[in-house]
Amino acid sequence: MADSSFDIVSKVERQEVDNALNQAAKEISQRYDFKGVGASIAWSGDKIEMRANAEERVKAVLDIFETKLVKRGISLKSLDAGEPQASGKEYKIFASVEEGISQENAKKVAKIIRDEGPKGVKAQVQGDELRVSSKSRDDLQAVQALLKGKDLDFAIQFVNYR
């Protein structure tokens, strides 16, 4: 019997991020506490730009956006938001959506699987994803449970389970 396998990836549905951004922009435009403070959120190239006339306000814009992301099922670990920066009379926060597993993070996950996972499970890095294979499907499910239990500093999903 052939080995069973699955891939560990870190992908974000761009359309869902776009929907969360649009919902946040709508809420910001309608909320009373944001009237007249120049608060906004929009795409700026491949980054998300949040603006307001005070540091607390721009942090509130970020908080609204994070809430919308969570409601849409996107992990906040994939959002990389910077610190508020003063720009003239307004404050800005730039945030980007991280995708793909870096080489060092892939090596960390492979080490966790080797050290703590069931014997006979192999993990190999393939670009920005990790392929995990084993003869036993139960072992693969044990690896998934192990990784879900770990507090990794990046978002992971399991795909191509065969």
Short mmCIF file of C-alpha atoms in Angstrom, two decimals:
data_model
loop_
_atom_site.label_atom_id
_atom_site.label_comp_id
_atom_site.label_asym_id
_atom_site.label_seq_id
_atom_site.Cartn_x
_atom_site.Cartn_y
_atom_site.Cartn_z
CA MET A 1 0.00 0.00 0.00
CA ALA A 2 1.29 3.47 -0.89
CA ASP A 3 2.09 6.09 1.71
CA SER A 4 -0.64 8.47 2.80
CA SER A 5 0.28 12.13 2.93
CA PHE A 6 -0.87 15.69 3.44
CA ASP A 7 0.64 19.13 2.94
CA ILE A 8 1.09 21.81 5.59
CA VAL A 9 0.62 25.25 4.02
CA SER A 10 0.12 28.82 5.14
CA LYS A 11 -2.30 30.37 2.68
CA VAL A 12 -4.83 33.16 3.04
CA GLU A 13 -7.87 33.61 0.81
CA ARG A 14 -7.27 37.09 -0.67
CA GLN A 15 -11.00 37.54 -1.38
CA GLU A 16 -11.82 36.96 2.30
CA VAL A 17 -9.22 39.58 3.33
CA ASP A 18 -10.76 41.95 0.80
CA ASN A 19 -14.25 41.29 2.19
CA ALA A 20 -13.04 41.90 5.77
CA LEU A 21 -11.37 45.14 4.64
CA ASN A 22 -14.56 46.33 2.93
CA GLN A 23 -16.66 45.50 6.00
CA ALA A 24 -14.21 47.36 8.24
CA ALA A 25 -14.25 50.40 5.91
CA LYS A 26 -18.04 50.41 5.96
CA GLU A 27 -18.18 50.21 9.75
CA ILE A 28 -15.59 53.00 10.10
CA SER A 29 -17.57 55.26 7.76
CA GLN A 30 -20.79 54.66 9.73
CA ARG A 31 -19.63 54.76 13.35
CA TYR A 32 -20.27 57.92 15.32
CA ASP A 33 -16.93 57.86 17.17
CA PHE A 34 -15.07 57.96 13.82
CA LYS A 35 -16.92 61.01 12.44
CA GLY A 36 -14.52 63.83 11.55
CA VAL A 37 -11.29 62.03 12.52
CA GLY A 38 -10.23 61.13 8.98
CA ALA A 39 -10.24 57.40 9.75
CA SER A 40 -9.89 55.09 6.75
CA ILE A 41 -8.65 51.68 5.69
CA ALA A 42 -7.69 50.68 2.15
CA TRP A 43 -5.29 48.64 0.03
CA SER A 44 -2.06 50.43 -0.79
CA GLY A 45 -0.34 48.17 -3.30
CA ASP A 46 -0.04 44.79 -1.58
CA LYS A 47 -0.21 46.33 1.90
CA ILE A 48 -3.20 47.52 3.88
CA GLU A 49 -3.03 51.15 4.97
CA MET A 50 -4.98 52.43 7.99
CA ARG A 51 -5.16 56.17 8.75
CA ALA A 52 -6.62 58.41 11.44
CA ASN A 53 -5.81 61.73 13.12
CA ALA A 54 -4.81 60.17 16.46
CA GLU A 55 -2.76 57.16 17.50
CA GLU A 56 -5.65 55.67 19.53
CA ARG A 57 -8.03 56.06 16.56
CA VAL A 58 -5.71 54.29 14.12
CA LYS A 59 -5.30 51.46 16.65
CA ALA A 60 -9.10 51.26 16.86
CA VAL A 61 -9.24 50.95 13.06
CA LEU A 62 -6.75 48.05 13.28
CA ASP A 63 -8.88 46.44 16.00
CA ILE A 64 -12.02 46.64 13.84
CA PHE A 65 -10.14 45.10 10.90
CA GLU A 66 -8.80 42.27 13.09
CA THR A 67 -12.34 41.57 14.35
CA LYS A 68 -13.61 41.33 10.76
CA LEU A 69 -10.74 38.95 9.83
CA VAL A 70 -11.56 36.64 12.74
CA LYS A 71 -15.25 36.59 11.77
CA ARG A 72 -14.22 35.53 8.27
CA GLY A 73 -12.08 32.67 9.59
CA ILE A 74 -8.65 34.20 8.90
CA SER A 75 -5.99 33.67 11.55
CA LEU A 76 -4.51 36.87 12.99
CA LYS A 77 -1.11 35.13 12.85
CA SER A 78 -1.12 35.77 9.11
CA LEU A 79 -1.58 39.54 9.61
CA ASP A 80 1.66 41.46 10.10
CA ALA A 81 0.73 44.95 11.33
CA GLY A 82 3.36 47.57 12.01
CA GLU A 83 3.43 50.24 14.71
CA PRO A 84 1.51 53.51 14.28
CA GLN A 85 3.66 56.11 12.51
CA ALA A 86 3.09 59.85 12.61
CA SER A 87 2.79 61.32 9.12
CA GLY A 88 2.11 65.03 9.21
CA LYS A 89 -1.10 65.52 11.16
CA GLU A 90 -2.23 61.92 10.87
CA TYR A 91 -1.14 58.49 12.02
CA LYS A 92 -0.77 55.46 9.75
CA ILE A 93 -0.41 51.73 10.27
CA PHE A 94 0.73 49.51 7.41
CA ALA A 95 -0.20 45.83 7.57
CA SER A 96 0.57 42.96 5.25
CA VAL A 97 -0.88 39.48 4.90
CA GLU A 98 1.82 36.82 5.25
CA GLU A 99 1.55 33.71 3.07
CA GLY A 100 3.77 30.69 2.71
CA ILE A 101 5.94 28.97 5.30
CA SER A 102 9.48 30.33 5.46
CA GLN A 103 12.38 27.87 5.34
CA GLU A 104 13.22 28.34 9.02
CA ASN A 105 9.58 27.85 10.10
CA ALA A 106 9.32 24.75 7.88
CA LYS A 107 12.44 23.36 9.57
CA LYS A 108 10.93 24.08 13.03
CA VAL A 109 7.75 22.18 12.10
CA ALA A 110 9.73 19.27 10.63
CA LYS A 111 11.80 19.10 13.84
CA ILE A 112 8.61 19.03 15.97
CA ILE A 113 7.27 16.18 13.83
CA ARG A 114 10.57 14.26 14.07
CA ASP A 115 11.00 14.77 17.82
CA GLU A 116 7.44 14.49 19.11
CA GLY A 117 5.48 12.82 16.32
CA PRO A 118 4.91 9.10 15.77
CA LYS A 119 7.79 7.02 14.38
CA GLY A 120 7.76 6.38 10.66
CA VAL A 121 6.38 9.82 9.76
CA LYS A 122 8.47 11.71 7.23
CA ALA A 123 8.36 15.47 6.62
CA GLN A 124 10.06 17.18 3.71
CA VAL A 125 10.12 20.84 2.74
CA GLN A 126 8.79 21.61 -0.75
CA GLY A 127 9.11 25.31 -1.51
CA ASP A 128 6.83 27.24 0.84
CA GLU A 129 5.00 24.14 2.07
CA LEU A 130 5.75 20.94 3.96
CA ARG A 131 4.78 17.43 2.81
CA VAL A 132 4.14 14.92 5.61
CA SER A 133 3.87 11.24 4.71
CA SER A 134 3.43 7.95 6.53
CA LYS A 135 2.14 4.43 5.95
CA SER A 136 -0.50 4.91 8.66
CA ARG A 137 -3.33 7.46 8.34
CA ASP A 138 -3.68 7.37 12.13
CA ASP A 139 -0.10 8.65 12.45
CA LEU A 140 -0.89 11.51 10.08
CA GLN A 141 -3.92 12.46 12.17
CA ALA A 142 -1.74 12.32 15.28
CA VAL A 143 0.70 14.75 13.60
CA GLN A 144 -2.17 17.10 12.76
CA ALA A 145 -3.39 17.00 16.36
CA LEU A 146 0.17 17.59 17.61
CA LEU A 147 0.63 20.66 15.39
CA LYS A 148 -2.80 22.08 16.26
CA GLY A 149 -1.80 21.83 19.92
CA LYS A 150 1.44 23.73 19.37
CA ASP A 151 1.40 27.52 19.60
CA LEU A 152 3.22 28.33 16.38
CA ASP A 153 3.80 31.99 15.52
CA PHE A 154 2.38 31.55 11.99
CA ALA A 155 -0.91 30.20 10.61
CA ILE A 156 -1.01 26.69 9.14
CA GLN A 157 -3.61 24.69 7.23
CA PHE A 158 -3.62 21.04 6.21
CA VAL A 159 -4.42 20.30 2.54
CA ASN A 160 -4.17 17.44 -0.02
CA TYR A 161 -4.93 14.72 2.53
CA ARG A 162 -4.57 11.42 0.66
#
